[in-house]
Amino acid sequence: MSEEHIDEVSGVSTTSHEWDGIRELNNPLPRWWITIFYVTIVWAIGYTIAYPAWPLLHSATTGVLGYSSRNDVKNELAAAEAAKSKYLAAVKSKSVSEIESDDALREFAIAAGGAAFKVNCMQCHGSGAEGSKGFPNLNDDDWLWGGKAEQIQQTITHGIRFAADPDTRLSEMPDFGDIITADEIQQVSAYVVSLSGKVADASLIQPGAKVFSDNCVACHGENAEGNREFGAPNLTDAIWLYGAGEAAVAAQVRGPKEGVMPAWLGRLGEIKVKELAVYVHSLGGGE
């Protein structure tokens, strides 16, 4: 048996093991630490007996307390559905205006509508509803069919130029490339752009005004401020769906693009359509 060795620096005995001249001090763990360690072992064993723990071939031990985290989640979801049901019933029974006049119900509808927007609408209108070329910005004050909550609901419900819905929003701009001359298209494009900006050749504005008066006022109005009954855009606000500038306007006059929006009532149901209408109306551009 080897003789006990005392470390000269610390005065603590070593384990008598030596590796390349290095000796390990014989410092046992504190008794309190060892006690806690054994307590945790006992606790772990007790836990695996009380709660589900040990995996079996097709399941796991259920534990003597019969606890199930799945049941907890199921109960929480049931409680959430019960709490939500009263709001859903209220949304179903009220108009969008009545929903907006109720603070709690409006907040619920905005939250639910925002979630529905991200799933169904952001692909075209963008995650922030800012739109893109050919897809309207829902944050501004420019509305083809009206920006009141009920008008927005109508548009979402029946869509725009959606052939499967007989009540869809419907309007068509003629292909003026087959009706007026190329010079007249250039003139009327210059006139339209001049209503909100500068044009390359100001001499085209006056003859363009006459072309507009002869062909366009029936839908866009004498002041070119549009007509929501027909979905005819306001041409004086410098907001352009298919691009700004004389060339873009001329292209639209010559061969107009006609956007299509699905009718969402059959896909989402009345409640979700109302929630979407309230959400879109809340974005800031709604009237």
PDB file of C-alpha atoms in Angstrom:
ATOM      1  CA  MET A   1       0.000   0.000   0.000  1.00  0.00           C
ATOM      2  CA  SER A   2       1.447   3.343  -1.048  1.00  0.00           C
ATOM      3  CA  GLU A   3       2.168   6.010   1.534  1.00  0.00           C
ATOM      4  CA  GLU A   4      -0.266   8.971   1.752  1.00  0.00           C
ATOM      5  CA  HIS A   5       0.994  11.945  -0.171  1.00  0.00           C
ATOM      6  CA  ILE A   6       0.273  15.539   0.920  1.00  0.00           C
ATOM      7  CA  ASP A   7       0.273  18.342  -1.655  1.00  0.00           C
ATOM      8  CA  GLU A   8       2.890  20.880  -0.575  1.00  0.00           C
ATOM      9  CA  VAL A   9       0.990  23.926  -1.909  1.00  0.00           C
ATOM     10  CA  SER A  10      -2.569  23.230  -0.649  1.00  0.00           C
ATOM     11  CA  GLY A  11      -1.816  20.865   2.181  1.00  0.00           C
ATOM     12  CA  VAL A  12      -4.494  18.493   0.872  1.00  0.00           C
ATOM     13  CA  SER A  13      -3.832  14.812   0.495  1.00  0.00           C
ATOM     14  CA  THR A  14      -3.780  13.405  -3.020  1.00  0.00           C
ATOM     15  CA  THR A  15      -5.246  10.247  -4.448  1.00  0.00           C
ATOM     16  CA  SER A  16      -1.705   8.872  -4.813  1.00  0.00           C
ATOM     17  CA  HIS A  17      -2.226   8.674  -8.583  1.00  0.00           C
ATOM     18  CA  GLU A  18       0.322  10.412 -10.705  1.00  0.00           C
ATOM     19  CA  TRP A  19       0.304  11.289 -14.428  1.00  0.00           C
ATOM     20  CA  ASP A  20       3.422  12.844 -15.863  1.00  0.00           C
ATOM     21  CA  GLY A  21       4.238  14.364 -12.501  1.00  0.00           C
ATOM     22  CA  ILE A  22       0.722  15.670 -11.913  1.00  0.00           C
ATOM     23  CA  ARG A  23      -1.210  14.453  -8.859  1.00  0.00           C
ATOM     24  CA  GLU A  24      -4.980  14.687  -8.241  1.00  0.00           C
ATOM     25  CA  LEU A  25      -6.128  16.296  -5.011  1.00  0.00           C
ATOM     26  CA  ASN A  26      -8.406  14.140  -2.897  1.00  0.00           C
ATOM     27  CA  ASN A  27     -11.279  16.630  -2.506  1.00  0.00           C
ATOM     28  CA  PRO A  28     -14.564  14.717  -1.964  1.00  0.00           C
ATOM     29  CA  LEU A  29     -17.816  16.410  -2.979  1.00  0.00           C
ATOM     30  CA  PRO A  30     -19.641  18.234  -0.154  1.00  0.00           C
ATOM     31  CA  ARG A  31     -22.124  16.115   1.753  1.00  0.00           C
ATOM     32  CA  TRP A  32     -25.005  18.530   0.915  1.00  0.00           C
ATOM     33  CA  TRP A  33     -24.280  18.135  -2.805  1.00  0.00           C
ATOM     34  CA  ILE A  34     -24.293  14.337  -2.578  1.00  0.00           C
ATOM     35  CA  THR A  35     -27.545  14.440  -0.588  1.00  0.00           C
ATOM     36  CA  ILE A  36     -29.245  16.583  -3.248  1.00  0.00           C
ATOM     37  CA  PHE A  37     -27.933  14.279  -5.975  1.00  0.00           C
ATOM     38  CA  TYR A  38     -29.540  11.246  -4.344  1.00  0.00           C
ATOM     39  CA  VAL A  39     -32.755  13.175  -3.751  1.00  0.00           C
ATOM     40  CA  THR A  40     -32.969  13.986  -7.503  1.00  0.00           C
ATOM     41  CA  ILE A  41     -32.568  10.290  -8.295  1.00  0.00           C
ATOM     42  CA  VAL A  42     -35.415   9.415  -5.943  1.00  0.00           C
ATOM     43  CA  TRP A  43     -37.509  12.247  -7.414  1.00  0.00           C
ATOM     44  CA  ALA A  44     -36.858  11.027 -10.976  1.00  0.00           C
ATOM     45  CA  ILE A  45     -37.914   7.495 -10.117  1.00  0.00           C
ATOM     46  CA  GLY A  46     -41.070   8.769  -8.406  1.00  0.00           C
ATOM     47  CA  TYR A  47     -41.850  10.996 -11.401  1.00  0.00           C
ATOM     48  CA  THR A  48     -41.617   8.116 -13.866  1.00  0.00           C
ATOM     49  CA  ILE A  49     -44.013   6.146 -11.687  1.00  0.00           C
ATOM     50  CA  ALA A  50     -46.533   8.989 -11.298  1.00  0.00           C
ATOM     51  CA  TYR A  51     -46.478  10.340 -14.875  1.00  0.00           C
ATOM     52  CA  PRO A  52     -46.200   8.840 -18.380  1.00  0.00           C
ATOM     53  CA  ALA A  53     -42.534   8.144 -18.980  1.00  0.00           C
ATOM     54  CA  TRP A  54     -41.266   4.767 -20.101  1.00  0.00           C
ATOM     55  CA  PRO A  55     -41.702   4.002 -23.806  1.00  0.00           C
ATOM     56  CA  LEU A  56     -43.340   0.698 -24.705  1.00  0.00           C
ATOM     57  CA  LEU A  57     -43.719  -0.990 -28.079  1.00  0.00           C
ATOM     58  CA  HIS A  58     -46.806   0.943 -29.215  1.00  0.00           C
ATOM     59  CA  SER A  59     -47.358   3.461 -26.424  1.00  0.00           C
ATOM     60  CA  ALA A  60     -45.825   4.431 -23.063  1.00  0.00           C
ATOM     61  CA  THR A  61     -46.503   3.842 -19.407  1.00  0.00           C
ATOM     62  CA  THR A  62     -49.529   5.924 -18.367  1.00  0.00           C
ATOM     63  CA  GLY A  63     -48.400   6.722 -14.810  1.00  0.00           C
ATOM     64  CA  VAL A  64     -50.423   6.140 -11.651  1.00  0.00           C
ATOM     65  CA  LEU A  65     -51.868   9.692 -11.787  1.00  0.00           C
ATOM     66  CA  GLY A  66     -53.270   9.176 -15.281  1.00  0.00           C
ATOM     67  CA  TYR A  67     -51.993  12.570 -16.498  1.00  0.00           C
ATOM     68  CA  SER A  68     -52.084  13.306 -20.252  1.00  0.00           C
ATOM     69  CA  SER A  69     -50.677  16.430 -21.907  1.00  0.00           C
ATOM     70  CA  ARG A  70     -52.859  15.645 -24.927  1.00  0.00           C
ATOM     71  CA  ASN A  71     -55.950  15.911 -22.737  1.00  0.00           C
ATOM     72  CA  ASP A  72     -54.689  19.246 -21.400  1.00  0.00           C
ATOM     73  CA  VAL A  73     -54.297  20.600 -24.931  1.00  0.00           C
ATOM     74  CA  LYS A  74     -57.698  19.194 -25.922  1.00  0.00           C
ATOM     75  CA  ASN A  75     -59.351  20.875 -22.924  1.00  0.00           C
ATOM     76  CA  GLU A  76     -57.604  24.185 -23.627  1.00  0.00           C
ATOM     77  CA  LEU A  77     -58.711  24.097 -27.267  1.00  0.00           C
ATOM     78  CA  ALA A  78     -62.264  23.298 -26.205  1.00  0.00           C
ATOM     79  CA  ALA A  79     -62.231  26.240 -23.786  1.00  0.00           C
ATOM     80  CA  ALA A  80     -60.881  28.526 -26.519  1.00  0.00           C
ATOM     81  CA  GLU A  81     -63.572  27.364 -28.955  1.00  0.00           C
ATOM     82  CA  ALA A  82     -66.257  27.950 -26.343  1.00  0.00           C
ATOM     83  CA  ALA A  83     -64.968  31.459 -25.711  1.00  0.00           C
ATOM     84  CA  LYS A  84     -64.778  32.129 -29.446  1.00  0.00           C
ATOM     85  CA  SER A  85     -68.232  30.765 -30.219  1.00  0.00           C
ATOM     86  CA  LYS A  86     -70.049  33.737 -28.708  1.00  0.00           C
ATOM     87  CA  TYR A  87     -68.059  36.117 -30.908  1.00  0.00           C
ATOM     88  CA  LEU A  88     -68.687  34.008 -34.004  1.00  0.00           C
ATOM     89  CA  ALA A  89     -72.404  33.976 -33.278  1.00  0.00           C
ATOM     90  CA  ALA A  90     -72.362  37.763 -32.902  1.00  0.00           C
ATOM     91  CA  VAL A  91     -70.420  38.245 -36.164  1.00  0.00           C
ATOM     92  CA  LYS A  92     -72.920  36.024 -37.972  1.00  0.00           C
ATOM     93  CA  SER A  93     -75.966  37.871 -36.657  1.00  0.00           C
ATOM     94  CA  LYS A  94     -74.698  41.445 -37.095  1.00  0.00           C
ATOM     95  CA  SER A  95     -73.898  43.600 -40.100  1.00  0.00           C
ATOM     96  CA  VAL A  96     -70.334  44.764 -40.669  1.00  0.00           C
ATOM     97  CA  SER A  97     -71.311  48.266 -39.491  1.00  0.00           C
ATOM     98  CA  GLU A  98     -72.716  46.849 -36.263  1.00  0.00           C
ATOM     99  CA  ILE A  99     -69.561  44.765 -35.800  1.00  0.00           C
ATOM    100  CA  GLU A 100     -67.394  47.864 -36.172  1.00  0.00           C
ATOM    101  CA  SER A 101     -69.458  49.773 -33.611  1.00  0.00           C
ATOM    102  CA  ASP A 102     -68.735  47.137 -30.944  1.00  0.00           C
ATOM    103  CA  ASP A 103     -65.142  47.535 -29.696  1.00  0.00           C
ATOM    104  CA  ALA A 104     -64.657  43.951 -28.506  1.00  0.00           C
ATOM    105  CA  LEU A 105     -66.334  42.447 -31.554  1.00  0.00           C
ATOM    106  CA  ARG A 106     -64.386  44.715 -33.909  1.00  0.00           C
ATOM    107  CA  GLU A 107     -61.069  43.665 -32.352  1.00  0.00           C
ATOM    108  CA  PHE A 108     -62.037  40.011 -32.683  1.00  0.00           C
ATOM    109  CA  ALA A 109     -63.071  40.456 -36.332  1.00  0.00           C
ATOM    110  CA  ILE A 110     -59.878  42.343 -37.200  1.00  0.00           C
ATOM    111  CA  ALA A 111     -57.700  39.641 -35.635  1.00  0.00           C
ATOM    112  CA  ALA A 112     -59.594  36.828 -37.367  1.00  0.00           C
ATOM    113  CA  GLY A 113     -59.789  38.735 -40.657  1.00  0.00           C
ATOM    114  CA  GLY A 114     -56.068  39.483 -40.572  1.00  0.00           C
ATOM    115  CA  ALA A 115     -55.316  35.776 -40.235  1.00  0.00           C
ATOM    116  CA  ALA A 116     -57.689  34.950 -43.101  1.00  0.00           C
ATOM    117  CA  PHE A 117     -56.094  37.677 -45.235  1.00  0.00           C
ATOM    118  CA  LYS A 118     -52.636  36.124 -44.814  1.00  0.00           C
ATOM    119  CA  VAL A 119     -53.950  32.736 -45.939  1.00  0.00           C
ATOM    120  CA  ASN A 120     -56.198  33.802 -48.824  1.00  0.00           C
ATOM    121  CA  CYS A 121     -55.398  37.346 -49.996  1.00  0.00           C
ATOM    122  CA  MET A 122     -51.733  38.207 -49.534  1.00  0.00           C
ATOM    123  CA  GLN A 123     -50.713  36.196 -52.599  1.00  0.00           C
ATOM    124  CA  CYS A 124     -52.211  38.970 -54.767  1.00  0.00           C
ATOM    125  CA  HIS A 125     -52.491  42.018 -52.511  1.00  0.00           C
ATOM    126  CA  GLY A 126     -49.219  41.509 -50.605  1.00  0.00           C
ATOM    127  CA  SER A 127     -48.545  40.736 -46.951  1.00  0.00           C
ATOM    128  CA  GLY A 128     -49.164  44.374 -46.024  1.00  0.00           C
ATOM    129  CA  ALA A 129     -52.096  44.761 -48.450  1.00  0.00           C
ATOM    130  CA  GLU A 130     -49.963  47.245 -50.400  1.00  0.00           C
ATOM    131  CA  GLY A 131     -50.848  45.598 -53.707  1.00  0.00           C
ATOM    132  CA  SER A 132     -48.736  45.482 -56.863  1.00  0.00           C
ATOM    133  CA  LYS A 133     -49.171  46.090 -60.574  1.00  0.00           C
ATOM    134  CA  GLY A 134     -52.650  44.865 -61.450  1.00  0.00           C
ATOM    135  CA  PHE A 135     -53.585  44.235 -57.808  1.00  0.00           C
ATOM    136  CA  PRO A 136     -55.061  47.188 -55.880  1.00  0.00           C
ATOM    137  CA  ASN A 137     -53.449  48.708 -52.805  1.00  0.00           C
ATOM    138  CA  LEU A 138     -55.962  48.285 -49.971  1.00  0.00           C
ATOM    139  CA  ASN A 139     -54.298  50.882 -47.729  1.00  0.00           C
ATOM    140  CA  ASP A 140     -55.042  53.987 -49.778  1.00  0.00           C
ATOM    141  CA  ASP A 141     -58.247  55.921 -50.456  1.00  0.00           C
ATOM    142  CA  ASP A 142     -58.637  54.835 -54.059  1.00  0.00           C
ATOM    143  CA  TRP A 143     -61.512  52.333 -54.385  1.00  0.00           C
ATOM    144  CA  LEU A 144     -62.865  51.103 -57.704  1.00  0.00           C
ATOM    145  CA  TRP A 145     -66.107  49.782 -56.196  1.00  0.00           C
ATOM    146  CA  GLY A 146     -66.315  51.783 -52.975  1.00  0.00           C
ATOM    147  CA  GLY A 147     -64.419  51.699 -49.689  1.00  0.00           C
ATOM    148  CA  LYS A 148     -67.242  51.518 -47.162  1.00  0.00           C
ATOM    149  CA  ALA A 149     -67.350  48.338 -45.070  1.00  0.00           C
ATOM    150  CA  GLU A 150     -70.525  47.093 -46.776  1.00  0.00           C
ATOM    151  CA  GLN A 151     -69.080  47.773 -50.238  1.00  0.00           C
ATOM    152  CA  ILE A 152     -65.905  45.909 -49.358  1.00  0.00           C
ATOM    153  CA  GLN A 153     -68.027  43.012 -48.073  1.00  0.00           C
ATOM    154  CA  GLN A 154     -69.949  42.970 -51.357  1.00  0.00           C
ATOM    155  CA  THR A 155     -66.729  42.833 -53.368  1.00  0.00           C
ATOM    156  CA  ILE A 156     -65.263  40.025 -51.252  1.00  0.00           C
ATOM    157  CA  THR A 157     -68.533  38.102 -51.302  1.00  0.00           C
ATOM    158  CA  HIS A 158     -69.115  38.071 -55.056  1.00  0.00           C
ATOM    159  CA  GLY A 159     -65.697  38.883 -56.500  1.00  0.00           C
ATOM    160  CA  ILE A 160     -64.895  40.887 -59.606  1.00  0.00           C
ATOM    161  CA  ARG A 161     -65.596  39.528 -63.087  1.00  0.00           C
ATOM    162  CA  PHE A 162     -65.911  36.071 -61.517  1.00  0.00           C
ATOM    163  CA  ALA A 163     -67.968  34.151 -64.052  1.00  0.00           C
ATOM    164  CA  ALA A 164     -69.256  31.534 -61.588  1.00  0.00           C
ATOM    165  CA  ASP A 165     -71.064  34.161 -59.483  1.00  0.00           C
ATOM    166  CA  PRO A 166     -74.070  35.855 -61.137  1.00  0.00           C
ATOM    167  CA  ASP A 167     -73.837  38.793 -58.701  1.00  0.00           C
ATOM    168  CA  THR A 168     -70.147  39.477 -59.286  1.00  0.00           C
ATOM    169  CA  ARG A 169     -68.855  43.009 -59.817  1.00  0.00           C
ATOM    170  CA  LEU A 170     -68.800  43.428 -63.566  1.00  0.00           C
ATOM    171  CA  SER A 171     -67.481  46.122 -65.890  1.00  0.00           C
ATOM    172  CA  GLU A 172     -65.494  46.104 -69.084  1.00  0.00           C
ATOM    173  CA  MET A 173     -63.569  48.856 -70.807  1.00  0.00           C
ATOM    174  CA  PRO A 174     -63.795  48.684 -74.607  1.00  0.00           C
ATOM    175  CA  ASP A 175     -60.714  48.052 -76.719  1.00  0.00           C
ATOM    176  CA  PHE A 176     -60.398  51.597 -78.034  1.00  0.00           C
ATOM    177  CA  GLY A 177     -57.672  50.488 -80.419  1.00  0.00           C
ATOM    178  CA  ASP A 178     -60.541  49.302 -82.623  1.00  0.00           C
ATOM    179  CA  ILE A 179     -62.640  52.454 -82.075  1.00  0.00           C
ATOM    180  CA  ILE A 180     -60.376  55.507 -82.252  1.00  0.00           C
ATOM    181  CA  THR A 181     -57.186  56.242 -84.178  1.00  0.00           C
ATOM    182  CA  ALA A 182     -53.634  55.893 -82.914  1.00  0.00           C
ATOM    183  CA  ASP A 183     -53.299  59.704 -82.853  1.00  0.00           C
ATOM    184  CA  GLU A 184     -56.452  60.000 -80.760  1.00  0.00           C
ATOM    185  CA  ILE A 185     -55.133  57.389 -78.335  1.00  0.00           C
ATOM    186  CA  GLN A 186     -51.952  59.426 -77.956  1.00  0.00           C
ATOM    187  CA  GLN A 187     -53.964  62.591 -77.424  1.00  0.00           C
ATOM    188  CA  VAL A 188     -56.369  61.181 -74.850  1.00  0.00           C
ATOM    189  CA  SER A 189     -53.479  59.548 -72.983  1.00  0.00           C
ATOM    190  CA  ALA A 190     -51.731  62.902 -72.762  1.00  0.00           C
ATOM    191  CA  TYR A 191     -54.928  64.504 -71.492  1.00  0.00           C
ATOM    192  CA  VAL A 192     -55.482  61.848 -68.821  1.00  0.00           C
ATOM    193  CA  VAL A 193     -51.893  62.063 -67.550  1.00  0.00           C
ATOM    194  CA  SER A 194     -52.104  65.879 -67.502  1.00  0.00           C
ATOM    195  CA  LEU A 195     -54.871  65.665 -64.902  1.00  0.00           C
ATOM    196  CA  SER A 196     -52.365  64.630 -62.253  1.00  0.00           C
ATOM    197  CA  GLY A 197     -48.912  65.253 -63.741  1.00  0.00           C
ATOM    198  CA  LYS A 198     -46.789  66.561 -66.586  1.00  0.00           C
ATOM    199  CA  VAL A 199     -46.863  65.372 -70.187  1.00  0.00           C
ATOM    200  CA  ALA A 200     -44.226  65.377 -72.895  1.00  0.00           C
ATOM    201  CA  ASP A 201     -46.243  67.401 -75.413  1.00  0.00           C
ATOM    202  CA  ALA A 202     -48.745  69.865 -73.950  1.00  0.00           C
ATOM    203  CA  SER A 203     -50.241  70.526 -77.393  1.00  0.00           C
ATOM    204  CA  LEU A 204     -51.930  67.098 -77.210  1.00  0.00           C
ATOM    205  CA  ILE A 205     -53.929  67.967 -74.103  1.00  0.00           C
ATOM    206  CA  GLN A 206     -56.704  70.020 -75.690  1.00  0.00           C
ATOM    207  CA  PRO A 207     -57.507  67.599 -78.524  1.00  0.00           C
ATOM    208  CA  GLY A 208     -57.196  64.777 -76.001  1.00  0.00           C
ATOM    209  CA  ALA A 209     -59.846  66.436 -73.836  1.00  0.00           C
ATOM    210  CA  LYS A 210     -62.258  66.302 -76.770  1.00  0.00           C
ATOM    211  CA  VAL A 211     -61.477  62.618 -77.407  1.00  0.00           C
ATOM    212  CA  PHE A 212     -62.115  61.978 -73.703  1.00  0.00           C
ATOM    213  CA  SER A 213     -65.404  63.888 -73.819  1.00  0.00           C
ATOM    214  CA  ASP A 214     -66.582  61.930 -76.852  1.00  0.00           C
ATOM    215  CA  ASN A 215     -65.613  58.457 -75.619  1.00  0.00           C
ATOM    216  CA  CYS A 216     -64.849  58.275 -71.882  1.00  0.00           C
ATOM    217  CA  VAL A 217     -67.142  60.483 -69.812  1.00  0.00           C
ATOM    218  CA  ALA A 218     -69.953  57.915 -69.757  1.00  0.00           C
ATOM    219  CA  CYS A 219     -67.919  55.807 -67.312  1.00  0.00           C
ATOM    220  CA  HIS A 220     -65.194  58.052 -65.906  1.00  0.00           C
ATOM    221  CA  GLY A 221     -67.362  61.168 -65.578  1.00  0.00           C
ATOM    222  CA  GLU A 222     -66.984  64.660 -66.968  1.00  0.00           C
ATOM    223  CA  ASN A 223     -64.292  65.465 -64.401  1.00  0.00           C
ATOM    224  CA  ALA A 224     -62.586  62.068 -64.883  1.00  0.00           C
ATOM    225  CA  GLU A 225     -63.112  61.256 -61.208  1.00  0.00           C
ATOM    226  CA  GLY A 226     -64.515  57.835 -61.947  1.00  0.00           C
ATOM    227  CA  ASN A 227     -67.750  56.024 -61.218  1.00  0.00           C
ATOM    228  CA  ARG A 228     -67.863  53.287 -58.611  1.00  0.00           C
ATOM    229  CA  GLU A 229     -71.111  51.918 -59.972  1.00  0.00           C
ATOM    230  CA  PHE A 230     -69.142  50.733 -62.992  1.00  0.00           C
ATOM    231  CA  GLY A 231     -65.804  50.200 -61.259  1.00  0.00           C
ATOM    232  CA  ALA A 232     -64.400  53.026 -63.392  1.00  0.00           C
ATOM    233  CA  PRO A 233     -61.237  54.425 -61.742  1.00  0.00           C
ATOM    234  CA  ASN A 234     -60.578  58.019 -60.780  1.00  0.00           C
ATOM    235  CA  LEU A 235     -58.084  59.329 -63.347  1.00  0.00           C
ATOM    236  CA  THR A 236     -57.139  62.492 -61.446  1.00  0.00           C
ATOM    237  CA  ASP A 237     -55.399  61.097 -58.351  1.00  0.00           C
ATOM    238  CA  ALA A 238     -52.123  59.786 -59.845  1.00  0.00           C
ATOM    239  CA  ILE A 239     -52.893  56.272 -58.583  1.00  0.00           C
ATOM    240  CA  TRP A 240     -52.435  53.785 -61.401  1.00  0.00           C
ATOM    241  CA  LEU A 241     -53.299  50.106 -61.295  1.00  0.00           C
ATOM    242  CA  TYR A 242     -51.441  49.074 -64.446  1.00  0.00           C
ATOM    243  CA  GLY A 243     -48.631  51.616 -64.535  1.00  0.00           C
ATOM    244  CA  ALA A 244     -48.131  55.389 -64.720  1.00  0.00           C
ATOM    245  CA  GLY A 245     -47.171  57.568 -67.667  1.00  0.00           C
ATOM    246  CA  GLU A 246     -48.492  58.207 -71.133  1.00  0.00           C
ATOM    247  CA  ALA A 247     -47.229  54.924 -72.565  1.00  0.00           C
ATOM    248  CA  ALA A 248     -48.913  52.863 -69.847  1.00  0.00           C
ATOM    249  CA  VAL A 249     -52.174  54.788 -70.183  1.00  0.00           C
ATOM    250  CA  ALA A 250     -52.085  54.432 -73.979  1.00  0.00           C
ATOM    251  CA  ALA A 251     -51.560  50.679 -73.645  1.00  0.00           C
ATOM    252  CA  GLN A 252     -54.585  50.430 -71.366  1.00  0.00           C
ATOM    253  CA  VAL A 253     -56.730  52.510 -73.751  1.00  0.00           C
ATOM    254  CA  ARG A 254     -55.620  50.466 -76.741  1.00  0.00           C
ATOM    255  CA  GLY A 255     -56.130  47.041 -75.160  1.00  0.00           C
ATOM    256  CA  PRO A 256     -57.408  47.262 -71.560  1.00  0.00           C
ATOM    257  CA  LYS A 257     -56.493  44.686 -68.949  1.00  0.00           C
ATOM    258  CA  GLU A 258     -59.415  43.375 -66.909  1.00  0.00           C
ATOM    259  CA  GLY A 259     -58.594  42.046 -63.463  1.00  0.00           C
ATOM    260  CA  VAL A 260     -60.418  39.114 -61.874  1.00  0.00           C
ATOM    261  CA  MET A 261     -61.037  38.436 -58.190  1.00  0.00           C
ATOM    262  CA  PRO A 262     -62.664  35.224 -56.905  1.00  0.00           C
ATOM    263  CA  ALA A 263     -65.984  35.238 -55.076  1.00  0.00           C
ATOM    264  CA  TRP A 264     -65.017  34.214 -51.553  1.00  0.00           C
ATOM    265  CA  LEU A 265     -68.419  33.513 -49.976  1.00  0.00           C
ATOM    266  CA  GLY A 266     -68.573  29.916 -51.180  1.00  0.00           C
ATOM    267  CA  ARG A 267     -65.009  29.217 -50.100  1.00  0.00           C
ATOM    268  CA  LEU A 268     -64.862  30.980 -46.744  1.00  0.00           C
ATOM    269  CA  GLY A 269     -68.449  31.381 -45.577  1.00  0.00           C
ATOM    270  CA  GLU A 270     -70.385  34.411 -44.380  1.00  0.00           C
ATOM    271  CA  ILE A 271     -68.592  34.851 -41.049  1.00  0.00           C
ATOM    272  CA  LYS A 272     -65.077  34.831 -42.517  1.00  0.00           C
ATOM    273  CA  VAL A 273     -66.123  37.220 -45.309  1.00  0.00           C
ATOM    274  CA  LYS A 274     -67.420  39.699 -42.719  1.00  0.00           C
ATOM    275  CA  GLU A 275     -64.201  39.394 -40.726  1.00  0.00           C
ATOM    276  CA  LEU A 276     -62.169  40.054 -43.875  1.00  0.00           C
ATOM    277  CA  ALA A 277     -64.306  43.078 -44.724  1.00  0.00           C
ATOM    278  CA  VAL A 278     -63.803  44.560 -41.253  1.00  0.00           C
ATOM    279  CA  TYR A 279     -60.058  43.869 -41.418  1.00  0.00           C
ATOM    280  CA  VAL A 280     -59.607  45.460 -44.859  1.00  0.00           C
ATOM    281  CA  HIS A 281     -61.729  48.440 -43.791  1.00  0.00           C
ATOM    282  CA  SER A 282     -59.483  48.877 -40.739  1.00  0.00           C
ATOM    283  CA  LEU A 283     -56.282  49.193 -42.777  1.00  0.00           C
ATOM    284  CA  GLY A 284     -56.708  52.950 -43.084  1.00  0.00           C
ATOM    285  CA  GLY A 285     -57.952  53.436 -46.608  1.00  0.00           C
ATOM    286  CA  GLY A 286     -61.517  52.382 -45.893  1.00  0.00           C
ATOM    287  CA  GLU A 287     -64.151  55.101 -45.863  1.00  0.00           C
TER     288      GLU A 287
END
